[in-house]
mmCIF file of C-alpha atoms in Angstrom:
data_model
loop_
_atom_site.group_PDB
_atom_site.id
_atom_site.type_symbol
_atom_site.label_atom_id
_atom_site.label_comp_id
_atom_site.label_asym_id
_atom_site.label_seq_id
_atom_site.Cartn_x
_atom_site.Cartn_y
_atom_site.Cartn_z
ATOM 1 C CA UNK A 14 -59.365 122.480 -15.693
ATOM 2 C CA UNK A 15 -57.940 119.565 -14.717
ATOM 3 C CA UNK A 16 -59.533 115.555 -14.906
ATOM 4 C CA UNK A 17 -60.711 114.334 -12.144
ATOM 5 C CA UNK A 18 -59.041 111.439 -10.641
ATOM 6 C CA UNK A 19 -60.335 107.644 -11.875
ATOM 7 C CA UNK A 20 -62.486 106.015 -9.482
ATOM 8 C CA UNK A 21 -61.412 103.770 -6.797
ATOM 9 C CA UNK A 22 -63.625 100.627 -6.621
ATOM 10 C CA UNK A 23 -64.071 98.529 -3.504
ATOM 11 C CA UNK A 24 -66.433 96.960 -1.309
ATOM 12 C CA UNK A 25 -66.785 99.086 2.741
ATOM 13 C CA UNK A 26 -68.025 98.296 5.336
ATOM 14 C CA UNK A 27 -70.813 100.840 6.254
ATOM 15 C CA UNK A 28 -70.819 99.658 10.013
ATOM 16 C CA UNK A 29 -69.049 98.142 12.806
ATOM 17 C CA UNK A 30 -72.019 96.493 14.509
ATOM 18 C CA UNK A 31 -73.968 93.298 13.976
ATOM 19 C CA UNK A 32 -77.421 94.252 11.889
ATOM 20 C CA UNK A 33 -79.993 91.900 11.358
ATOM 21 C CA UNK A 34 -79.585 91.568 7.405
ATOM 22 C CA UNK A 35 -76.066 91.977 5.846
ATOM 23 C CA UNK A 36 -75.540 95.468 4.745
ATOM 24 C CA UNK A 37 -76.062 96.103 1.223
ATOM 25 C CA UNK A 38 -73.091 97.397 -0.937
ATOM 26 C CA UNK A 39 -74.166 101.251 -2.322
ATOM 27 C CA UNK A 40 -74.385 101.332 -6.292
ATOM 28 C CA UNK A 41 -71.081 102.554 -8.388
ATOM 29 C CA UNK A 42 -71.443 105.920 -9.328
ATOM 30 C CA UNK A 43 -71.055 106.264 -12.622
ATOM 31 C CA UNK A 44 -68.523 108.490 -13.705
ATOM 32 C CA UNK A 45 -69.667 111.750 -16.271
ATOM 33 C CA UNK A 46 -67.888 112.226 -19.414
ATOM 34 C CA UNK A 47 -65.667 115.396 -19.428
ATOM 35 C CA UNK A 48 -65.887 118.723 -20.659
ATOM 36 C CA UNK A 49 -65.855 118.226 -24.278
ATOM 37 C CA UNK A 50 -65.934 114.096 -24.350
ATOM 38 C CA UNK A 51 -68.637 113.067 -26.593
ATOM 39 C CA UNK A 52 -67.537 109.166 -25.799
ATOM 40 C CA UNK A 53 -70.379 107.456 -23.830
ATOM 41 C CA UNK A 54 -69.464 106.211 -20.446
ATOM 42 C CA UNK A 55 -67.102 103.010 -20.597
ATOM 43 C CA UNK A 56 -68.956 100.106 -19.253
ATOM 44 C CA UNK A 57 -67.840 97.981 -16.291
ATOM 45 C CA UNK A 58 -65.006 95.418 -17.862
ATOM 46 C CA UNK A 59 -66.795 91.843 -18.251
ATOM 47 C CA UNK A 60 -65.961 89.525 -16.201
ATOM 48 C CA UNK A 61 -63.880 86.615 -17.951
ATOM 49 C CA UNK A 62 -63.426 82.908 -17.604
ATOM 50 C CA UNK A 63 -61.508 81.163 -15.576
ATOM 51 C CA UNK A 64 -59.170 79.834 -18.598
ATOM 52 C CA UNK A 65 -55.907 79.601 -16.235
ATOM 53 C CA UNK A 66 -58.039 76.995 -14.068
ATOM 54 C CA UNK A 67 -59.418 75.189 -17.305
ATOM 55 C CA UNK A 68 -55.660 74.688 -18.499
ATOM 56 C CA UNK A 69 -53.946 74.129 -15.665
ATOM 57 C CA UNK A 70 -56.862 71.222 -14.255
ATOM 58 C CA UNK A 71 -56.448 69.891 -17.596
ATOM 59 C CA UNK A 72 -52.383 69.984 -17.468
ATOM 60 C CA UNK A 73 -52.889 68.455 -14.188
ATOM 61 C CA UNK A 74 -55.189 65.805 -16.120
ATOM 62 C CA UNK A 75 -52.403 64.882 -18.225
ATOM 63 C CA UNK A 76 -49.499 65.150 -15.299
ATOM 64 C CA UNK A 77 -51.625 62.197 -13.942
ATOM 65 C CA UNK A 78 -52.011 60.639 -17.004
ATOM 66 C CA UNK A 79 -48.379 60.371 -17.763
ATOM 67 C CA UNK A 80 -47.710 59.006 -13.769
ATOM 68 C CA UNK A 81 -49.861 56.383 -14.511
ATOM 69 C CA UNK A 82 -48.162 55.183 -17.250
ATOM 70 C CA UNK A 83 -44.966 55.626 -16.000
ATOM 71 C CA UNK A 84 -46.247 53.029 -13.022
ATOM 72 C CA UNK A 85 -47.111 51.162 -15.343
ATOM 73 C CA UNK A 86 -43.925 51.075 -16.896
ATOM 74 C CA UNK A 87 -41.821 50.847 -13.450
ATOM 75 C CA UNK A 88 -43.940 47.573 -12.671
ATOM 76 C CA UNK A 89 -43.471 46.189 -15.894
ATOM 77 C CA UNK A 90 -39.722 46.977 -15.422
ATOM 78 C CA UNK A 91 -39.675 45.676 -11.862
ATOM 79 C CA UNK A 92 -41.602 42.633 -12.821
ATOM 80 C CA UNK A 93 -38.667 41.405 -16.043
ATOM 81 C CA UNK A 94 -36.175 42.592 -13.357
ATOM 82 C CA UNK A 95 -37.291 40.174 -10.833
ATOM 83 C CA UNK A 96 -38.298 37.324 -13.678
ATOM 84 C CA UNK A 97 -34.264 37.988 -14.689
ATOM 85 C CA UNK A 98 -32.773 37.766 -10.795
ATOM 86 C CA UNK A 99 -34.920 34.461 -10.597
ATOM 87 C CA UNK A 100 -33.354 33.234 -13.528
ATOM 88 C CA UNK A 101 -29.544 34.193 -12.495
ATOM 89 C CA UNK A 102 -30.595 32.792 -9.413
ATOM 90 C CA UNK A 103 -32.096 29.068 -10.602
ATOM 91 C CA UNK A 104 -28.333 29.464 -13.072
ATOM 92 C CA UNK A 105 -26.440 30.037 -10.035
ATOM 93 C CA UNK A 106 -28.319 26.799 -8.046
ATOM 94 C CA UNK A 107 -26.855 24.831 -10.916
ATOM 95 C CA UNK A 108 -23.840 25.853 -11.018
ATOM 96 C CA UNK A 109 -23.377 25.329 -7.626
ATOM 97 C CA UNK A 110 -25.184 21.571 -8.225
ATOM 98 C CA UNK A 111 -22.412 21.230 -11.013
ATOM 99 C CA UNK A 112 -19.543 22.356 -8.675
ATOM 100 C CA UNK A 113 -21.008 19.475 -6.042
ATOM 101 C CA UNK A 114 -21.016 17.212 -8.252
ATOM 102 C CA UNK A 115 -17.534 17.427 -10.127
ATOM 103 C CA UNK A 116 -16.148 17.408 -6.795
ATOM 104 C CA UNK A 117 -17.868 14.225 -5.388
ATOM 105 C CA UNK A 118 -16.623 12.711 -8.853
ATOM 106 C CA UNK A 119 -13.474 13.974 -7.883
ATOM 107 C CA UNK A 120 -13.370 12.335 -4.187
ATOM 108 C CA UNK A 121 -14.874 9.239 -5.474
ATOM 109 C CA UNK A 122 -11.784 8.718 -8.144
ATOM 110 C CA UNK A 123 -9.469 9.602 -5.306
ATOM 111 C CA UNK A 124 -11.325 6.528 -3.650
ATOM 112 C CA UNK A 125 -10.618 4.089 -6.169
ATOM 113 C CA UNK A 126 -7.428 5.088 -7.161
ATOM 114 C CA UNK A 127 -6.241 4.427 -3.432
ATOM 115 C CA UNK A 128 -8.373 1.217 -3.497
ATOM 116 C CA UNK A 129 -5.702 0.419 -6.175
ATOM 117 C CA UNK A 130 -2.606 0.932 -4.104
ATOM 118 C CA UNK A 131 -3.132 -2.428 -1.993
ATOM 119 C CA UNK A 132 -3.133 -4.549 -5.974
ATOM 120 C CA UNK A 133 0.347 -2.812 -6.643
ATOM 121 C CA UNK A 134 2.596 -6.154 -7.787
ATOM 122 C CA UNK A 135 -0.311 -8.744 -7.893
ATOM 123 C CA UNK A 136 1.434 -10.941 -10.908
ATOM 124 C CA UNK A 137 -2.262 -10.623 -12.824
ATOM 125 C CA UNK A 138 -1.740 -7.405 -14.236
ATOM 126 C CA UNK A 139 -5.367 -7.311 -15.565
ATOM 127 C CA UNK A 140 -7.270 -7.765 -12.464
ATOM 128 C CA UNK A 141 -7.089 -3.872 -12.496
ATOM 129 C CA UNK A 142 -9.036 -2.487 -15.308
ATOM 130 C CA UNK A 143 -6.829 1.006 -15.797
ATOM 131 C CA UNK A 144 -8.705 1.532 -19.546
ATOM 132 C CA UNK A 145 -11.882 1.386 -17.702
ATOM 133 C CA UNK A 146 -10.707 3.739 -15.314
ATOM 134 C CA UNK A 147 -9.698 5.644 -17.922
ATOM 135 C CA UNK A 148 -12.652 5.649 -19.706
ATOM 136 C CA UNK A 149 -14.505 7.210 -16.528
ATOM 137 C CA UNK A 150 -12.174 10.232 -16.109
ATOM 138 C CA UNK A 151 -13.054 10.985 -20.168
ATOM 139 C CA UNK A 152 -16.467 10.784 -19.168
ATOM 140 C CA UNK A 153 -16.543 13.065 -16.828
ATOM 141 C CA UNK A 154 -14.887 15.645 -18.728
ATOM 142 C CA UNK A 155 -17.364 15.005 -21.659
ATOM 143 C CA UNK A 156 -20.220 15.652 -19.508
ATOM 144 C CA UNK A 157 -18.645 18.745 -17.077
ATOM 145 C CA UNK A 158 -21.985 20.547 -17.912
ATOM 146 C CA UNK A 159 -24.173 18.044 -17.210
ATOM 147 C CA UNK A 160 -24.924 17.111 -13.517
ATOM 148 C CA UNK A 161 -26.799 13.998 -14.040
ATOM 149 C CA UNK A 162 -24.571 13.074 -16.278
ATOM 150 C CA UNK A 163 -21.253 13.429 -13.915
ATOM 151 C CA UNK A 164 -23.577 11.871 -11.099
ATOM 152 C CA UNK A 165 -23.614 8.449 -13.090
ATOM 153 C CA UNK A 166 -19.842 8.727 -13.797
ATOM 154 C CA UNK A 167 -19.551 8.764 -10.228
ATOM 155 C CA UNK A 168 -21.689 5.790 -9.483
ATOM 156 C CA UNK A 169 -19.852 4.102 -12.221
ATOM 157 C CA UNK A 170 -16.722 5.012 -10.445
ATOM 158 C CA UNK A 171 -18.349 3.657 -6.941
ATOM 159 C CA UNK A 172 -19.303 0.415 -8.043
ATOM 160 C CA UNK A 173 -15.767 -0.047 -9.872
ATOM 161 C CA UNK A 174 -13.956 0.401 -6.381
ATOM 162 C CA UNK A 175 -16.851 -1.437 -4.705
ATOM 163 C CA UNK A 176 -16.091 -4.308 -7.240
ATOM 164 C CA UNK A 177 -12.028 -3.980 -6.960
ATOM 165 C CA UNK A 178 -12.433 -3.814 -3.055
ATOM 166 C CA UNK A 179 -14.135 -7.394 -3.303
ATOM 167 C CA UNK A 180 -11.389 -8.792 -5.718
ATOM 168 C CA UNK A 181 -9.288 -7.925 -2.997
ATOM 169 C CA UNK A 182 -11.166 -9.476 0.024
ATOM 170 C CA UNK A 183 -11.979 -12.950 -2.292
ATOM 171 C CA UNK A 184 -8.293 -13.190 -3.162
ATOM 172 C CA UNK A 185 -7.314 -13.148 0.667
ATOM 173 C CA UNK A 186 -9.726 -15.620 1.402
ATOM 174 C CA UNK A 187 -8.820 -18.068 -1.047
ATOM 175 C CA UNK A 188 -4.996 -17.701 -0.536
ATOM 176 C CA UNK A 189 -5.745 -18.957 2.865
ATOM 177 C CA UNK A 190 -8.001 -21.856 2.061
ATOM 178 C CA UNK A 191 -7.917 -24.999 -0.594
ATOM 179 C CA UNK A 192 -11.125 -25.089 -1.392
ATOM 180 C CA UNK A 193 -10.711 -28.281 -3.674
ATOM 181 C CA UNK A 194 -7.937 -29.743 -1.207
ATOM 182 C CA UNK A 195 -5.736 -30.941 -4.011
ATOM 183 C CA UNK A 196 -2.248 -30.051 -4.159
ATOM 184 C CA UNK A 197 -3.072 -28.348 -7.705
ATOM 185 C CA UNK A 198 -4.742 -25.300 -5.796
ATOM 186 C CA UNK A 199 -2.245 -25.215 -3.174
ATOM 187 C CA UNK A 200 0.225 -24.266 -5.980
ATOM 188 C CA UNK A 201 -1.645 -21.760 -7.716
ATOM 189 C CA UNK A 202 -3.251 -19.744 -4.415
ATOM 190 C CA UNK A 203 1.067 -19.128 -3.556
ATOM 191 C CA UNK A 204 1.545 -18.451 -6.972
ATOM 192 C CA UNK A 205 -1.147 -16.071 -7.807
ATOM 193 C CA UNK A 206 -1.801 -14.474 -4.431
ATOM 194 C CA UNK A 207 -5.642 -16.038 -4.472
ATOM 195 C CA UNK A 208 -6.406 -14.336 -7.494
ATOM 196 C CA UNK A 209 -6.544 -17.303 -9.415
ATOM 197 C CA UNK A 210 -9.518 -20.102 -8.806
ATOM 198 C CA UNK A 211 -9.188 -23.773 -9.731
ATOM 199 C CA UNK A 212 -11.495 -26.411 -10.480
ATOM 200 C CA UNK A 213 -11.138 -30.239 -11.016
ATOM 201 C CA UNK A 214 -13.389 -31.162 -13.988
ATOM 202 C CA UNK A 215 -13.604 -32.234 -17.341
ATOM 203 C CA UNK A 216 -11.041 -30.372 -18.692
ATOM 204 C CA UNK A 217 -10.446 -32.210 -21.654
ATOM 205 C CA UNK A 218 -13.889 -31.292 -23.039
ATOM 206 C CA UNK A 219 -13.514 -27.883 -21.675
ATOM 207 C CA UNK A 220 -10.406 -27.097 -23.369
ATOM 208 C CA UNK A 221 -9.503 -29.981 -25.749
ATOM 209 C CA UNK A 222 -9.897 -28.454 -29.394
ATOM 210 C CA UNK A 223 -7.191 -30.238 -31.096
ATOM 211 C CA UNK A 224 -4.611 -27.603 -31.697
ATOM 212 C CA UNK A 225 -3.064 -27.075 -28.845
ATOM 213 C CA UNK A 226 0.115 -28.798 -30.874
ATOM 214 C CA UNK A 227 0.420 -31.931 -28.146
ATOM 215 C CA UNK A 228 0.309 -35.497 -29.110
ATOM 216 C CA UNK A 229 -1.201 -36.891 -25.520
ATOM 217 C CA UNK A 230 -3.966 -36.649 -23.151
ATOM 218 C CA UNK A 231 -4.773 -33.094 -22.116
ATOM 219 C CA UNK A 232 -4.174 -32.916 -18.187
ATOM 220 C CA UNK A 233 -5.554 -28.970 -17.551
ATOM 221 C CA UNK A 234 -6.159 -25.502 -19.154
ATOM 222 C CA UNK A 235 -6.760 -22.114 -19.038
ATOM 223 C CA UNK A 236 -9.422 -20.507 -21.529
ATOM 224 C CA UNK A 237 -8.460 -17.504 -22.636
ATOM 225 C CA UNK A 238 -11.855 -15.772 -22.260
ATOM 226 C CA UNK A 239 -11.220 -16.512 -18.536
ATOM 227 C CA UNK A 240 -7.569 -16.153 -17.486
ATOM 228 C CA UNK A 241 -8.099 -16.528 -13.719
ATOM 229 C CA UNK A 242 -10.017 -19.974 -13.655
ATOM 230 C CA UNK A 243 -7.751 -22.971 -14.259
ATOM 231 C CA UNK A 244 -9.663 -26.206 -15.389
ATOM 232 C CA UNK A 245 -7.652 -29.647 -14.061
ATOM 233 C CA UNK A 246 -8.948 -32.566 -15.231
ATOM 234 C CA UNK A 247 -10.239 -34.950 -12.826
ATOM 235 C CA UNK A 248 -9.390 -38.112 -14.873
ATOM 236 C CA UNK A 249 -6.392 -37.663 -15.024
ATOM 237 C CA UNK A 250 -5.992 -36.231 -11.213
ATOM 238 C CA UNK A 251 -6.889 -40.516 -10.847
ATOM 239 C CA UNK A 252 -4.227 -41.875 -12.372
ATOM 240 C CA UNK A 253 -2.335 -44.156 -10.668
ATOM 241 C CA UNK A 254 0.967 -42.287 -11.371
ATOM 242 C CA UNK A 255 -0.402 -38.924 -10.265
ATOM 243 C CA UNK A 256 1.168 -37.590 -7.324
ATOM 244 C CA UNK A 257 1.813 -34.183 -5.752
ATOM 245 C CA UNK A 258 5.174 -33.434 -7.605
ATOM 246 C CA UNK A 259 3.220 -33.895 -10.709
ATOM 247 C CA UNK A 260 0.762 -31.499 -9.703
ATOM 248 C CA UNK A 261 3.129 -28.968 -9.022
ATOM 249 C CA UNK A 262 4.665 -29.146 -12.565
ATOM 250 C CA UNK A 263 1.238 -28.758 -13.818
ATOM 251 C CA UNK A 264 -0.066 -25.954 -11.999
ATOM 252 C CA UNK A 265 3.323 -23.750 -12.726
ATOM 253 C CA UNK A 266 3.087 -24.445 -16.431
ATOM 254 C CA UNK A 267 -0.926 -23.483 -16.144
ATOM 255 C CA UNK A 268 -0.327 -20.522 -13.892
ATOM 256 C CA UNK A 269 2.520 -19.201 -16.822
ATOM 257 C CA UNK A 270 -0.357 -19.356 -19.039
ATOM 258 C CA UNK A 271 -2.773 -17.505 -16.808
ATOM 259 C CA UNK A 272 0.393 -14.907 -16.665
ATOM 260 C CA UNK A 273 0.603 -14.836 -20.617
ATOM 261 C CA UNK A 274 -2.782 -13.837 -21.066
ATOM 262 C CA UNK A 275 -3.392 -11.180 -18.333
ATOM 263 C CA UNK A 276 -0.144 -9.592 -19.305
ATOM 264 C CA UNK A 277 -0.490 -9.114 -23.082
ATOM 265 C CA UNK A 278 2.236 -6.279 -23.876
ATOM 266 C CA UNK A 279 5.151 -8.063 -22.074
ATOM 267 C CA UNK A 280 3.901 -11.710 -23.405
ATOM 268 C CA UNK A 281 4.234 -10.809 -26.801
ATOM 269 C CA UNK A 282 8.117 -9.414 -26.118
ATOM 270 C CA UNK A 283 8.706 -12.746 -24.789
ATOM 271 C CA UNK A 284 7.441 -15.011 -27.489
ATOM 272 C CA UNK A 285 10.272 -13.969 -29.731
ATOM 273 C CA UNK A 286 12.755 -16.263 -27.550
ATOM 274 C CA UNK A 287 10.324 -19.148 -28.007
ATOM 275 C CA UNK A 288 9.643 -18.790 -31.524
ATOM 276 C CA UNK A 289 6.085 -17.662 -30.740
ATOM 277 C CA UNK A 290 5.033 -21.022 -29.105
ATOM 278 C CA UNK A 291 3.408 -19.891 -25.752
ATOM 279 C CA UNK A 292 3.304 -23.915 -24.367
ATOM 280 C CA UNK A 293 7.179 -24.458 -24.829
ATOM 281 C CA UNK A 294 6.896 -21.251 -23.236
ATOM 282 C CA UNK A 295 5.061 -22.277 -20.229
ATOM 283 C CA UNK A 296 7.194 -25.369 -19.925
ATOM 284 C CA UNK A 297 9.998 -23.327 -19.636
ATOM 285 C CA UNK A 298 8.548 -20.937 -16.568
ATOM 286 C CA UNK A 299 8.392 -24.440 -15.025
ATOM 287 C CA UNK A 300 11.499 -25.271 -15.219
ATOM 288 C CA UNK A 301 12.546 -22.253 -14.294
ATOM 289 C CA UNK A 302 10.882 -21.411 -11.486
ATOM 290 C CA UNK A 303 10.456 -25.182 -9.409
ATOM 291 C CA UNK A 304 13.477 -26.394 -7.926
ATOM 292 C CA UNK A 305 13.973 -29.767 -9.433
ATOM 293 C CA UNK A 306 11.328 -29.738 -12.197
ATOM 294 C CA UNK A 307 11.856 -31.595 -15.623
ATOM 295 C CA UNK A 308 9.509 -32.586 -18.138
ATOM 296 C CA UNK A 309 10.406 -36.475 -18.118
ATOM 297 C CA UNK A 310 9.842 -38.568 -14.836
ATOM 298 C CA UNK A 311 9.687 -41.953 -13.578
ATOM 299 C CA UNK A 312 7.101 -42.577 -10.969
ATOM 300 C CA UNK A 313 7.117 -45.776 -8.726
ATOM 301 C CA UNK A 314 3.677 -47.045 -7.923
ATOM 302 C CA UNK A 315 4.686 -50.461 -5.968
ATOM 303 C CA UNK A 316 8.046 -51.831 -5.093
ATOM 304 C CA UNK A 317 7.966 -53.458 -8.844
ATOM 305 C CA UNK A 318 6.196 -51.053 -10.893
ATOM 306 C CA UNK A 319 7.055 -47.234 -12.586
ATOM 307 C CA UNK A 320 5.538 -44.981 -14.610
ATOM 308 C CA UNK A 321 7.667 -43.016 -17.319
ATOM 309 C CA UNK A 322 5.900 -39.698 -17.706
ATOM 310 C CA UNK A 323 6.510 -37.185 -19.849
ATOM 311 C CA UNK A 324 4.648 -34.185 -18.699
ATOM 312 C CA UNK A 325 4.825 -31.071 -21.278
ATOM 313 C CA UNK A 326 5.716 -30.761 -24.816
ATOM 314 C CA UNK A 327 9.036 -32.402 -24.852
ATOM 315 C CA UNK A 328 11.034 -28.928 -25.123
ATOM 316 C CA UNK A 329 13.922 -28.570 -22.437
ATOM 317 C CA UNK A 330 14.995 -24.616 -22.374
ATOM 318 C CA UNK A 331 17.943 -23.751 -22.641
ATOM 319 C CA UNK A 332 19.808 -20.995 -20.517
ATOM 320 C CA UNK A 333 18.924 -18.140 -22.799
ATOM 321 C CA UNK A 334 15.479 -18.785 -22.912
ATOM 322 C CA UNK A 335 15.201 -19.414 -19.012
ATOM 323 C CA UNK A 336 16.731 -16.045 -18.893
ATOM 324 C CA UNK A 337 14.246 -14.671 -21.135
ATOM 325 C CA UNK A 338 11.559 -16.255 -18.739
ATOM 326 C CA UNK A 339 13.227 -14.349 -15.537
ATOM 327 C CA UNK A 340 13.250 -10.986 -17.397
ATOM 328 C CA UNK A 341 10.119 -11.125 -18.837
ATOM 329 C CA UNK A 342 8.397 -12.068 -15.152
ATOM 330 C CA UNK A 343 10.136 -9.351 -13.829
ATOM 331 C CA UNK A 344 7.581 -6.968 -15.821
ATOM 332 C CA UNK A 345 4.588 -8.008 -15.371
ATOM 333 C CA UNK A 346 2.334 -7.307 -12.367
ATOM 334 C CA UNK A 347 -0.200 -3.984 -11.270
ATOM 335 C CA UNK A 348 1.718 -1.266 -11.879
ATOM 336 C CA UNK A 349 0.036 1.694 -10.659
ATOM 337 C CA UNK A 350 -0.689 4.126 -12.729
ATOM 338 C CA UNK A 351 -2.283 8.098 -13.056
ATOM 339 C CA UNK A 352 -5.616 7.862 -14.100
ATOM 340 C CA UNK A 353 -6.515 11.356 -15.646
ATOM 341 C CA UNK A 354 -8.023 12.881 -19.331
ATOM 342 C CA UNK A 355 -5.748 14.799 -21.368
ATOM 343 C CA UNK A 356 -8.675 17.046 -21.402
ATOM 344 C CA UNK A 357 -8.225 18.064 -18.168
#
């Protein structure tokens, strides 16, 4: 005899119409034990917990979890990110600020060095200050990383060529005036261009100091701690023998010291032919240089009176030495030169 076949469990629907109370599901048979099957009835399986929901809410739990962290970590990320492009961008600002300001350095040495141009041959060859020049270009190479630092170079640099540009204008002022009206200025304003003042004072306590190697009264001087101011001394402008050709002598052998001193390198060539004594020196650019000049003179005052003047240090050069005088003022002057650091 043959097993029956298992039960079949489901839920049916015992009618198609509405009913006033839901139909009630008929009982499970339960199934008879076989022909010769002692074993009690199996029981209905129990029914088990929802484990797959437990684990996968709580995988879910931890899914979150781990997002949240990861935000956390994307904003921190986002946040250096941003600190970092604020940084590269404040570096950037400077550099540019650094770029600006080499090149305004740049375009305000251009200025100067064209400011320049106008001085080239002006006999004082110090009245432009190329080591200070220099000295700004070095600068600004010392500081290349350092804005504020370049911007002060280039004021320094602006107020050199403002200062060089008002040399220029004062010169061509005085070289058309005579400020003093004495025929002394009128000789050293052609000689010098205008770059040269003079004064009638006291010169002999101005410059008098006993070693100047002369025997007589001091008539005018140049200090060397100011080459382009020359002292003539207003006693002696009174004289009675004091006249205009006089003057003249005077100013050339004064201007040839304001040339000695504002020429250094070339001045100290030219000694040699004068045994190193810059007033026979002097005398001799006098000589040189005015038609007609000597050292000893006899000046009428009245139709019965002279003067015999001696005017210098009693020296007469000879034609080597005035030679040496014409080569060694063919050197000096502005010479213009580049002003650049090595470093560059």
């Amino acid at each position: 005899m043959t097993d029956p076949a298992p039960p079949k469990y489901g839920v049916r629907l015992t009618s198609a119409e509405s009913a006033d109370e839901p139909p009630t599901a008929s009982p499970l048979p339960t199934p008879e034990p076989a022909d010769g099957d002692d074993r009690p009835a199996e029981a209905p399986p129990a029914r088990r917990r929802p484990w797959a929901a437990i684990v996968t809410i709580s995988l879910l739990g931890v899914a979150l979890a781990g997002a949240v962290a990861g935000c956390v970590w994307f904003f921190l990320q986002l946040d250096a990110a941003q600190e970092r492009i604020s940084e590269q961008e404040q570096e950037l600002e400077q550099q540019r600020e650094l770029i600006d300001e080499k090149e305004t350095f740049g375009a305000a040495m251009n200025a100067l060095l064209d400011s320049t141009v106008k001085f080239d041959g002006v006999p004082t060859a110090s009245v432009v200050p190329w080591e200070d020049y220099r000295r700004y270009a070095v600068q600004a190479w010392a500081h290349r990383w350092d804005a504020e630092a370049v911007a002060a170079d280039t004021r320094a640099v602006e107020q050199a060529t403002a200062d060089l540009d008002a040399r220029w204008s004062e010169a061509q002022q005085a070289a058309g005036s005579n400020a003093t009206g004495s025929g002394y200025e009128a000789v050293i304003d052609r000689l010098s261009g205008g770059f040269v003042d003079s004064v009638i004072d006291d010169a002999k306590s101005i410059c008098d100091d006993g070693d100047d190697g002369g025997d007589g009264e001091l008539l005018a001087c140049v200090v060397h701690d100011e080459p382009y101011l020359v002292h003539f001394d207003a006693a002696a402008n009174a004289v009675p023998y004091m006249n205009d050709e006089l003057r003249a002598g005077i100013a050339y052998h004064e201007f040839a010291h304001v040339l000695q001193i504002t020429n250094p390198t070339a001045t100290r060539d030219a000694l040699a032919a004068f045994d190193g004594d810059d007033e026979v020196m002097a005398d001799c650019y006098a000589l040189t240089f005015l038609d007609g000049w000597k050292l000893d003179h006899r000046i009428w005052t009245s139709e019965y009176e002279y003067w015999d003047v001696n005017i210098g240090y009693g020296k007469a050069c000879d034609a080597a030495q005035q030679q040496a005088i014409r080569d060694w003022n063919a050197k000096l002057g502005v010479e213009l030169q580049a002003v650049t650091s090595k470093a560059l």
